[in-house]
mmCIF file of C-alpha atoms in Angstrom:
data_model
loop_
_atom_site.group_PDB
_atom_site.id
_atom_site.type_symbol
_atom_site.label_atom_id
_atom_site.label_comp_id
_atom_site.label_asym_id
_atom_site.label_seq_id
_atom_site.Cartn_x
_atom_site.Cartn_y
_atom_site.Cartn_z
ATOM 1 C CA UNK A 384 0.478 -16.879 -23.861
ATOM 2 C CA UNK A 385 -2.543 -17.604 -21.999
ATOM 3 C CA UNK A 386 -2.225 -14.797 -19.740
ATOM 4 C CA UNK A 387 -2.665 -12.622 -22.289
ATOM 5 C CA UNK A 388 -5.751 -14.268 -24.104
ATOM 6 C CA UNK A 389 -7.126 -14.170 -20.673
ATOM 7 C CA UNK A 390 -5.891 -11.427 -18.739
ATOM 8 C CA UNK A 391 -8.848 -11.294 -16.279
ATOM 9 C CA UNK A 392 -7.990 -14.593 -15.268
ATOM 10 C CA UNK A 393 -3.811 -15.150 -14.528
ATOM 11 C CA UNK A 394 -2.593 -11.354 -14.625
ATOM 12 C CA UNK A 395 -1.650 -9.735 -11.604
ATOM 13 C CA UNK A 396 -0.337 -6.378 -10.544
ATOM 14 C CA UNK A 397 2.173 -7.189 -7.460
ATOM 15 C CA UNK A 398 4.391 -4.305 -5.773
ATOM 16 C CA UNK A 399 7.694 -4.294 -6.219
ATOM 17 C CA UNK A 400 9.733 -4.025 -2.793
ATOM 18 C CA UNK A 401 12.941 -3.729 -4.833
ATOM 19 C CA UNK A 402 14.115 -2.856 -7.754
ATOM 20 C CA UNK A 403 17.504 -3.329 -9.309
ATOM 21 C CA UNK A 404 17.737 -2.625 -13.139
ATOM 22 C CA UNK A 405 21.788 -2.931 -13.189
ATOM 23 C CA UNK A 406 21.373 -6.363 -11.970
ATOM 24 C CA UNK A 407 18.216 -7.689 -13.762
ATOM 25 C CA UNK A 408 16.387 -8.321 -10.233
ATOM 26 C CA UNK A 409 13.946 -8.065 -8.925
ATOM 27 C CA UNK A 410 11.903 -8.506 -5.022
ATOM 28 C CA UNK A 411 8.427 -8.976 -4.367
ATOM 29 C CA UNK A 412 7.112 -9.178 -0.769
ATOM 30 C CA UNK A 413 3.892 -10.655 -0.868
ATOM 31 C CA UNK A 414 1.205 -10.986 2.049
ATOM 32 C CA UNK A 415 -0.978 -13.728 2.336
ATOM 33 C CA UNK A 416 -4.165 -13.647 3.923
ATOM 34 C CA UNK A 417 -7.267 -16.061 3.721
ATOM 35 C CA UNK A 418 -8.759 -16.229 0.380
ATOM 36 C CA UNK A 419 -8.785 -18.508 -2.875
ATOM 37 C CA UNK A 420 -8.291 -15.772 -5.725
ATOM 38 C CA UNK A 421 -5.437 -16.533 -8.236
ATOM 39 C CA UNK A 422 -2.760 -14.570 -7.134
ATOM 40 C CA UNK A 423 -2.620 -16.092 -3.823
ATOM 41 C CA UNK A 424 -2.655 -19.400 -4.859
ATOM 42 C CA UNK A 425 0.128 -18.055 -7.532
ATOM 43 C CA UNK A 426 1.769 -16.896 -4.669
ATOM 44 C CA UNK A 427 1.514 -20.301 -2.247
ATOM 45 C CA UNK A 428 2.572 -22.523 -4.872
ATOM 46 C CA UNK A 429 5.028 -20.581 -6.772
ATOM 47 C CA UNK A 430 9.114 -22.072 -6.110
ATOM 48 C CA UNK A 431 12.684 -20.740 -6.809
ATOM 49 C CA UNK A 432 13.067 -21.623 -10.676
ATOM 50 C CA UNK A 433 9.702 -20.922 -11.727
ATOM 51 C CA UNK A 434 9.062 -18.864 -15.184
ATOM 52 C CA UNK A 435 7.127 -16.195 -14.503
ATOM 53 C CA UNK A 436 7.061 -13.045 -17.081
ATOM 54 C CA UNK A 437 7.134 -9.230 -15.527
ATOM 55 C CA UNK A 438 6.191 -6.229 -17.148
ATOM 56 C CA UNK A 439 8.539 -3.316 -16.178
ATOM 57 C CA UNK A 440 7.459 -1.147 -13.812
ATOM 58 C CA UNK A 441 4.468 0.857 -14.319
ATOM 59 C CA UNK A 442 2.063 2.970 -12.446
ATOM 60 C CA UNK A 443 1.458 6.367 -10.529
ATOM 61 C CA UNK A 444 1.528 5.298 -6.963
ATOM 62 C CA UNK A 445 4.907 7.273 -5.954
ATOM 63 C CA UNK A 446 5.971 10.369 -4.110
ATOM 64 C CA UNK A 447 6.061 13.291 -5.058
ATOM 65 C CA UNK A 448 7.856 16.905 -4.035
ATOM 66 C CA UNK A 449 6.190 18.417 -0.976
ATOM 67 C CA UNK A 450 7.137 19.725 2.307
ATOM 68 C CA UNK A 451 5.936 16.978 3.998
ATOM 69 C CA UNK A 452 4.557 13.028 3.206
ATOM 70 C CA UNK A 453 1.704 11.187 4.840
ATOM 71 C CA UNK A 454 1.164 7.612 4.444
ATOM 72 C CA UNK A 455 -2.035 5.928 5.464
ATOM 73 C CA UNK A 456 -2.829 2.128 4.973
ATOM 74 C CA UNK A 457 -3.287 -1.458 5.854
ATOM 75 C CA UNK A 458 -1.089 -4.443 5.830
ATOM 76 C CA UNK A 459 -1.445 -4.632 1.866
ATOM 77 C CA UNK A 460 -0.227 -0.970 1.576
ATOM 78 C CA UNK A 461 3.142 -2.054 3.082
ATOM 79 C CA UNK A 462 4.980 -3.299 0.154
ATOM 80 C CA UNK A 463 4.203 0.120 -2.114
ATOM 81 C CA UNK A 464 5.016 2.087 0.983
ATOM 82 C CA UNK A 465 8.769 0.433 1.267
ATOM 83 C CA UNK A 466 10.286 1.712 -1.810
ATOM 84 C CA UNK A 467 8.395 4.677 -1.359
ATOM 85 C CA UNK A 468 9.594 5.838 2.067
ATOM 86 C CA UNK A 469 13.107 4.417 0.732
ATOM 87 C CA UNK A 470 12.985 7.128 -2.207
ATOM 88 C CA UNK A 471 12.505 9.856 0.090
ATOM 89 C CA UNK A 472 15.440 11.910 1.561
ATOM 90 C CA UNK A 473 16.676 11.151 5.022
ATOM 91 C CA UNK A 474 15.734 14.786 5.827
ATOM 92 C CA UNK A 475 12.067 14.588 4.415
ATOM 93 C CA UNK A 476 9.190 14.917 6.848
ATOM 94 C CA UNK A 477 7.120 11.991 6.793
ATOM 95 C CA UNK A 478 3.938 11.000 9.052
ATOM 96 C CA UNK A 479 1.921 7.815 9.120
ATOM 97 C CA UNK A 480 -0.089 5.060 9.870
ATOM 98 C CA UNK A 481 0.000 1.467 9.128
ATOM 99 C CA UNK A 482 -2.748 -0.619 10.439
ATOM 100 C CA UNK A 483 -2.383 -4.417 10.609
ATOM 101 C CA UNK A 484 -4.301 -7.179 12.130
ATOM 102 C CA UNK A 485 -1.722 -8.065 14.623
ATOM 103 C CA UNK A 486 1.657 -6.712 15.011
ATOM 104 C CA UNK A 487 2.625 -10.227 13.820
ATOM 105 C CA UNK A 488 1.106 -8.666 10.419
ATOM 106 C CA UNK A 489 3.272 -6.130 10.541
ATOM 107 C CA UNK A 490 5.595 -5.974 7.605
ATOM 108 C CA UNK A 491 9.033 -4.347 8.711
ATOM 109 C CA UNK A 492 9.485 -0.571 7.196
ATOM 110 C CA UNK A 493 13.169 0.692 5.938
ATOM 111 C CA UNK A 494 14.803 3.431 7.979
ATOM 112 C CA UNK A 495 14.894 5.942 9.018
ATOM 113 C CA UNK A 496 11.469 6.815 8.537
ATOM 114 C CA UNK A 497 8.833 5.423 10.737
ATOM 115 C CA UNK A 498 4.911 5.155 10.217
ATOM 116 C CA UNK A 499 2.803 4.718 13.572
ATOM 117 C CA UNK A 500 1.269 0.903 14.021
ATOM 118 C CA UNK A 501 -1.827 0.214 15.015
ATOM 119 C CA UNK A 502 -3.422 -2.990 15.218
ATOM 120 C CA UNK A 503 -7.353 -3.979 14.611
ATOM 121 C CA UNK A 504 -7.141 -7.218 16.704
ATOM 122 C CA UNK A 505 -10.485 -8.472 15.546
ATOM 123 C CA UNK A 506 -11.998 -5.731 14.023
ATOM 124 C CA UNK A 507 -13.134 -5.483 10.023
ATOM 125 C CA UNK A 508 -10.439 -4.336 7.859
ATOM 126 C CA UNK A 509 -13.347 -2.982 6.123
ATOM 127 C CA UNK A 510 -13.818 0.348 6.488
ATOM 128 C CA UNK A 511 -11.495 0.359 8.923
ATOM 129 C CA UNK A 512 -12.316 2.660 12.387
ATOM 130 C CA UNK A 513 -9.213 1.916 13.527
ATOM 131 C CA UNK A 514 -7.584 3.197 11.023
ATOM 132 C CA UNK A 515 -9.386 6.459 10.418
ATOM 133 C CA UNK A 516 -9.191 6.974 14.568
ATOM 134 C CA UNK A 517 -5.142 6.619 14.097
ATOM 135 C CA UNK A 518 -5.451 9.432 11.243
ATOM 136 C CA UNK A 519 -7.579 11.482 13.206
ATOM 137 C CA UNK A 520 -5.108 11.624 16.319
ATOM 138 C CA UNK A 521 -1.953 12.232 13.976
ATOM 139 C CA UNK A 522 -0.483 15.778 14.597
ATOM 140 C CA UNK A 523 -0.074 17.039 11.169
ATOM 141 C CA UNK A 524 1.766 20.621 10.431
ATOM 142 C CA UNK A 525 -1.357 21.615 8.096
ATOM 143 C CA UNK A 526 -2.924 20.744 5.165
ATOM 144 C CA UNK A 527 -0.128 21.521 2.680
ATOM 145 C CA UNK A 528 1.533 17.957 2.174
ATOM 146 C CA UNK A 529 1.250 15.238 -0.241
ATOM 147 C CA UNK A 530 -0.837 11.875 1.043
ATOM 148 C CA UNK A 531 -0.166 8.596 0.224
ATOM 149 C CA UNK A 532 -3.455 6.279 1.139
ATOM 150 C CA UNK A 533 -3.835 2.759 0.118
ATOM 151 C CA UNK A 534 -5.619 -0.326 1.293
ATOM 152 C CA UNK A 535 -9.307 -1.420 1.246
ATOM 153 C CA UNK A 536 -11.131 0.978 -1.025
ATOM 154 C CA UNK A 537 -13.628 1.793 1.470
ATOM 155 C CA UNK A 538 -11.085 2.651 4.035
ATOM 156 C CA UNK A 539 -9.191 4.992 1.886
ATOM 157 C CA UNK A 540 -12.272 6.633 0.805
ATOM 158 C CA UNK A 541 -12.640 7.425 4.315
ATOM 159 C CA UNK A 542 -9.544 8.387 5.020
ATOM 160 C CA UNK A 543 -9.220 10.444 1.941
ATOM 161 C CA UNK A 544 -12.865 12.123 2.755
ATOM 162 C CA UNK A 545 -11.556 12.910 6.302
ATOM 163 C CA UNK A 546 -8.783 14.970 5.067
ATOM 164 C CA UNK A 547 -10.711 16.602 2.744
ATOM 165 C CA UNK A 548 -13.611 17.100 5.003
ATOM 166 C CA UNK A 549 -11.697 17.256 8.696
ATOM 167 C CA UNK A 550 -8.648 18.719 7.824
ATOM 168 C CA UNK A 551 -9.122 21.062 4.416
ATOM 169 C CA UNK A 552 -6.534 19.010 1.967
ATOM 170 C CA UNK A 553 -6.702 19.807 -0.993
ATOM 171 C CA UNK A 554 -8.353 16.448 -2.619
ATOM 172 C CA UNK A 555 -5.317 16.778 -5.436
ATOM 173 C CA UNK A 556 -2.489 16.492 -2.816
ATOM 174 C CA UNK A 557 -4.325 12.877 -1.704
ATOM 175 C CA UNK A 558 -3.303 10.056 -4.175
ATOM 176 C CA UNK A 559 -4.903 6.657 -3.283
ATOM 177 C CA UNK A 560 -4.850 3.196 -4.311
ATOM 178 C CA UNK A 561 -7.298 1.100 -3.469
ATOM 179 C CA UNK A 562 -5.753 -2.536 -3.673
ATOM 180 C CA UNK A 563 -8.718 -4.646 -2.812
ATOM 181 C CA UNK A 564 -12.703 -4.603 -1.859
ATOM 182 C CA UNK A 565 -14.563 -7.541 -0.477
ATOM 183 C CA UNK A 566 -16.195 -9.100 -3.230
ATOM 184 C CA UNK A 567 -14.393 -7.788 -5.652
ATOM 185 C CA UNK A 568 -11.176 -9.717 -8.076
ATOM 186 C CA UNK A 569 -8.444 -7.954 -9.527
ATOM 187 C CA UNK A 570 -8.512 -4.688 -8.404
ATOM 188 C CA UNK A 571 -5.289 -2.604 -7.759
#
């Protein structure tokens, strides 16, 4: 009950990796990173047999129909991109980048649709260069797709502003989720 007296200070949004109504499951992949906020010590400490209460599955982070799908992100964008590339067809065209600090940060991606890694190796994950070099490079078929950017807020705004700006996207065919900010608690 004290979650939700308090929300601000014990509710968290986590992505699902896996969902499985028949069977009343469900996964969460969760990375951990340095920092003190409440979901990662939530996430340290919590052990098999814990109670923990879920919501159902909520949001508007998910793909949509268009000839082809681009996902751009960091190593927190991983676990929404999973079920997402899993949802698409076999035969859907799908481009990408996932930028991590190291490729030991690199959280594995189901077949058979692979994103491009690139790695910051010391570099600010804040508005990330890397990234946004790794975009610009991509060979896209055009401007008619539907993006997929999520990360650190600055980042995506850069990312989103380059395809607007670089490429001529339309800035309604760019959906993007910013899922944290230095400084800044609880923001997905």
């Amino acid at each position: 009950m004290y979650g939700l007296l308090r929300p601000a200070e014990t509710l968290r949004t986590y992505t699902i990796w896996d969902f499985l109504p028949e069977e009343r499951a469900i996964e969460l992949r969760v990375h951990l990173y340095g920092g003190d906020g409440i979901g990662l010590s939530w996430a340290r400490e919590a052990k098999p047999g814990d109670q923990v209460t879920f919501w159902w599955p909520q949001g508007d982070f998910f793909t949509r129909t268009a000839p082809f799908h681009l996902f751009v992100g960091d190593e927190t964008a991983g676990a929404a991109f999973g079920p997402m590339l899993r949802a698409l067809a076999p035969s859907a065209r799908v481009y990408g980048v996932l930028e991590s600090e190291g490729v030991e940060h690199d959280l594995p991606m189901p077949g058979p649709h692979r994103l491009r890694r690139v790695h910051r190796n010391g570099a600010p994950a804040e508005s990330s260069r890397t990234l946004l070099a790794a975009v610009a490079d991509l060979d896209l078929p055009g401007p008619t797709g539907a993006a997929y950017v999520a990360g650190e807020a600055r980042t995506c705004q850069m990312i989103r502003d380059h395809l607007v700006r670089e490429r001529d996207w339309d800035r309604r065919s760019i959906k993007v989720k910013p899922f944290w900010a230095p400084g800044k608690r609880g923001l997905h």
